PDB file of C-alpha atoms in Angstrom:
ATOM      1  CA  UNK A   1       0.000   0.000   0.000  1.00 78.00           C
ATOM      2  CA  UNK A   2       2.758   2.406   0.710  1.00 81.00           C
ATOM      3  CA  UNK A   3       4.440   1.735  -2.588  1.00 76.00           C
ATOM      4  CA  UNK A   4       1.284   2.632  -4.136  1.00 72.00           C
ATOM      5  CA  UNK A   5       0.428   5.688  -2.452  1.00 78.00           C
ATOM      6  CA  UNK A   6       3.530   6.646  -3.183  1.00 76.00           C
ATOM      7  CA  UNK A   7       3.555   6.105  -6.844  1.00 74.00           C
ATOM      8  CA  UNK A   8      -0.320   7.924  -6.823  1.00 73.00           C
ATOM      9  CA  UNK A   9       1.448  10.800  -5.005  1.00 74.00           C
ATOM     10  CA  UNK A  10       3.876  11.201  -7.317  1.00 74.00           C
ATOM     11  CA  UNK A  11       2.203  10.737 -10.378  1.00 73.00           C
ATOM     12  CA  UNK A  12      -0.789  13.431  -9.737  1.00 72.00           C
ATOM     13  CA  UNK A  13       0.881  16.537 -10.363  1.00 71.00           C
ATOM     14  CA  UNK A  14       2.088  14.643 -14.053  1.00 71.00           C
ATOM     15  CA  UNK A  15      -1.235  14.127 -14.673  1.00 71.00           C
ATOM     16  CA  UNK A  16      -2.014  17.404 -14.367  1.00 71.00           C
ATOM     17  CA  UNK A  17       0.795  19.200 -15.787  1.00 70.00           C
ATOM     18  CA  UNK A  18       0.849  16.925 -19.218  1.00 70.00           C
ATOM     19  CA  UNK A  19      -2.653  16.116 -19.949  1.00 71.00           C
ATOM     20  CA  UNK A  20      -3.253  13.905 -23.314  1.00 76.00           C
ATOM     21  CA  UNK A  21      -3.189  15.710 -26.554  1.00 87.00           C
ATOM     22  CA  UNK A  22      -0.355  14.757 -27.722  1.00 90.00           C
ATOM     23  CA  UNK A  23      -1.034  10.565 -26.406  1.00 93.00           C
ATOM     24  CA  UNK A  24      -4.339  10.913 -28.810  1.00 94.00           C
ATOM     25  CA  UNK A  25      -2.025  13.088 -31.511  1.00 95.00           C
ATOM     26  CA  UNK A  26       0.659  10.197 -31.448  1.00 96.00           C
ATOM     27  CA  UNK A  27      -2.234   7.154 -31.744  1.00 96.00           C
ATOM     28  CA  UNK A  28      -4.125   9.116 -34.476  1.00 97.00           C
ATOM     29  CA  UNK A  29      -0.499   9.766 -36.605  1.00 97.00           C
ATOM     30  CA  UNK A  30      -0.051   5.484 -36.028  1.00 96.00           C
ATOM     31  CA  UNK A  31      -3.534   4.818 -36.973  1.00 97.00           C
ATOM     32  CA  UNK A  32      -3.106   6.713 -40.258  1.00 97.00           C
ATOM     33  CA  UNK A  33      -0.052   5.288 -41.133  1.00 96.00           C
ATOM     34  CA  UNK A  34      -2.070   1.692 -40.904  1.00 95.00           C
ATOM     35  CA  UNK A  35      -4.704   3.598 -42.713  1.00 97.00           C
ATOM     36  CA  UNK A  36      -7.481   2.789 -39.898  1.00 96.00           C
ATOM     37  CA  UNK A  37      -9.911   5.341 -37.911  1.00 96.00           C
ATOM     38  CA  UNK A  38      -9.584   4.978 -34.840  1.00 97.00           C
ATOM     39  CA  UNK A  39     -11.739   6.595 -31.608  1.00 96.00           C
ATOM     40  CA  UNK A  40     -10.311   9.136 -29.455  1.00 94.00           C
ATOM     41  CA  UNK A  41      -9.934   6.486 -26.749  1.00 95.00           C
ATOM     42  CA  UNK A  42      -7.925   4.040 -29.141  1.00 96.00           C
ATOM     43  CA  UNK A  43      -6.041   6.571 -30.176  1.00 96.00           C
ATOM     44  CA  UNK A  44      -5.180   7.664 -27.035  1.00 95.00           C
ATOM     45  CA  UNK A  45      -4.224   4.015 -25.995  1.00 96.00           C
ATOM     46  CA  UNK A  46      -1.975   3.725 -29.267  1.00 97.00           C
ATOM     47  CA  UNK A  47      -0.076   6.976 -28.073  1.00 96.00           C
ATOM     48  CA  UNK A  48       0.457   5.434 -24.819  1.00 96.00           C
ATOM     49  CA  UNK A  49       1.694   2.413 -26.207  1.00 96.00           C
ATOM     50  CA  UNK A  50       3.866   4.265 -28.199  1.00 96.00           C
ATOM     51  CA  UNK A  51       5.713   5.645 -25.512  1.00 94.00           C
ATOM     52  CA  UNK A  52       5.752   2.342 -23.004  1.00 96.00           C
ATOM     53  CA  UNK A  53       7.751   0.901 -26.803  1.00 96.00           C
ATOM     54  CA  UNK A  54      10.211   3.948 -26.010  1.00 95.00           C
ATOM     55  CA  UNK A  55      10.660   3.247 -22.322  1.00 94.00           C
ATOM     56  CA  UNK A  56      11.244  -0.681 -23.434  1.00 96.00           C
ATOM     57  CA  UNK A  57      13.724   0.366 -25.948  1.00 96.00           C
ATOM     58  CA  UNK A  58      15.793   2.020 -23.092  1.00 94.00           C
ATOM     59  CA  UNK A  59      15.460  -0.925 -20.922  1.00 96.00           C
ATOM     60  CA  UNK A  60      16.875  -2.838 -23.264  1.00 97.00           C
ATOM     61  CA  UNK A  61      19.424  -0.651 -24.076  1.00 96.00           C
ATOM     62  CA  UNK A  62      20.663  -0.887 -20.293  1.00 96.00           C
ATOM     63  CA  UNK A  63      20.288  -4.557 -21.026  1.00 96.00           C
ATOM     64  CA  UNK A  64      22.582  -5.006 -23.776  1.00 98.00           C
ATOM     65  CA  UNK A  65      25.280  -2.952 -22.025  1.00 97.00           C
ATOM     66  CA  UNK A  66      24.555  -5.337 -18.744  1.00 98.00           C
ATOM     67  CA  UNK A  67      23.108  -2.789 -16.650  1.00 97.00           C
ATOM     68  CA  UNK A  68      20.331  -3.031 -15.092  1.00 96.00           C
ATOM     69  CA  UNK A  69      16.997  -0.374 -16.001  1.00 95.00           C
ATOM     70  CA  UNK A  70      17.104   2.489 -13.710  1.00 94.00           C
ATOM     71  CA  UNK A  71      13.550   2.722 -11.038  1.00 91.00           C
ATOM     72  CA  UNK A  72      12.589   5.412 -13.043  1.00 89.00           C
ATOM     73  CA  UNK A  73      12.043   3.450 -16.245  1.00 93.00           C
ATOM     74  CA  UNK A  74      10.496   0.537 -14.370  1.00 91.00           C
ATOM     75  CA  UNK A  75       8.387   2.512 -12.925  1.00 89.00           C
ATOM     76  CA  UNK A  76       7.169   4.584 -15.976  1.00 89.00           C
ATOM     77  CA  UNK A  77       6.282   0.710 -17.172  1.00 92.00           C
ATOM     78  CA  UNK A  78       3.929   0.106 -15.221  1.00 89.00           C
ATOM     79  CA  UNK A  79       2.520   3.584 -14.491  1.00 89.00           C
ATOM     80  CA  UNK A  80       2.158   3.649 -19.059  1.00 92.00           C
ATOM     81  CA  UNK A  81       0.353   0.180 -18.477  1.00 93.00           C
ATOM     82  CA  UNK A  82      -2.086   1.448 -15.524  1.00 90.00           C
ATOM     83  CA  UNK A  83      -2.550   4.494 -17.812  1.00 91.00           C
ATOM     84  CA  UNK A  84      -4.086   1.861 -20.610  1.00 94.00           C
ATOM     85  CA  UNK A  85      -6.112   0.132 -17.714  1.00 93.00           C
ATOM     86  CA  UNK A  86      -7.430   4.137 -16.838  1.00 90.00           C
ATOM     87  CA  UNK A  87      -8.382   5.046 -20.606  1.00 93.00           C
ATOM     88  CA  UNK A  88     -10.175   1.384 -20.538  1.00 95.00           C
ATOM     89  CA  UNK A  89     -12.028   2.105 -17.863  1.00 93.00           C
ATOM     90  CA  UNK A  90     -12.562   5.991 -17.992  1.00 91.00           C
ATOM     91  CA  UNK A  91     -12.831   6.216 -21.785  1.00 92.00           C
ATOM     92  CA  UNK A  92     -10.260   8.753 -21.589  1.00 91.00           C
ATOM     93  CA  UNK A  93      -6.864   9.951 -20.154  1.00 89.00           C
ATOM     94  CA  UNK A  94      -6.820  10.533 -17.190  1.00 85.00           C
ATOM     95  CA  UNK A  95     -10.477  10.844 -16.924  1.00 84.00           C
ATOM     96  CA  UNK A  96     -12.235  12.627 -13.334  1.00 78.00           C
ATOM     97  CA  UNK A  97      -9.894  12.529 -11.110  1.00 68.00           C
ATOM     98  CA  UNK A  98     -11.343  11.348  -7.810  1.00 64.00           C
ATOM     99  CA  UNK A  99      -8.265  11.931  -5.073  1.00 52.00           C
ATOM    100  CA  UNK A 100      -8.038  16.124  -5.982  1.00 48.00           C
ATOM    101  CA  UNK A 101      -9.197  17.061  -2.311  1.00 47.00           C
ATOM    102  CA  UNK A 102      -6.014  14.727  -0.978  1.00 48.00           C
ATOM    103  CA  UNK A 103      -4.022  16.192  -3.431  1.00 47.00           C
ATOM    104  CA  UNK A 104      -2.702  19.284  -2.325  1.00 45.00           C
TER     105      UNK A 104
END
């Protein structure tokens, strides 16, 4: 639990501060380029998964040099992959935003 009010905490203010233009932008740019339409919410999950292909390339990067992945880019994996589970569920990034009055 502390891990992941920690991770909550200190993913709020990203939330905020980068909202999801440019994860829809990204997904609609891939979608064209495989000549599909897409919804906003697919398109916003294609964006995401665009960057959580970034943050694997890096990993393996560190890999190949025999390093192990910094915390930072594990934990950006998993916070891109709960981002996919909040568009799924929310229909859109990141959606209300229930924990604003603990948020401070």
């Amino acid at each position: 639990m502390a891990v992941a009010e920690s991770d909550i905490d200190k993913s709020m203010g990203k939330v905020r501060h980068y909202g999801a233009n440019d994860l829809e932008h990204i997904g609609r740019v891939l979608a064209r380029s495989q000549q599909r339409r897409v919804s906003a919410e697919e398109a916003t999950e294609l964006g995401i998964l665009f960057y959580l292909s970034g943050k694997m390339a890096r990993i393996e990067e560190a890999m190949v040099r025999g390093e192990r992945p910094d915390d930072d880019s594990i934990f950006d994996l998993q916070y891109y992959a709960q981002m996919i589970r909040r568009v799924r569920a929310a229909g859109s990034w990141p959606g209300p935003i229930e924990r604003e009055e603990n948020d401070e």
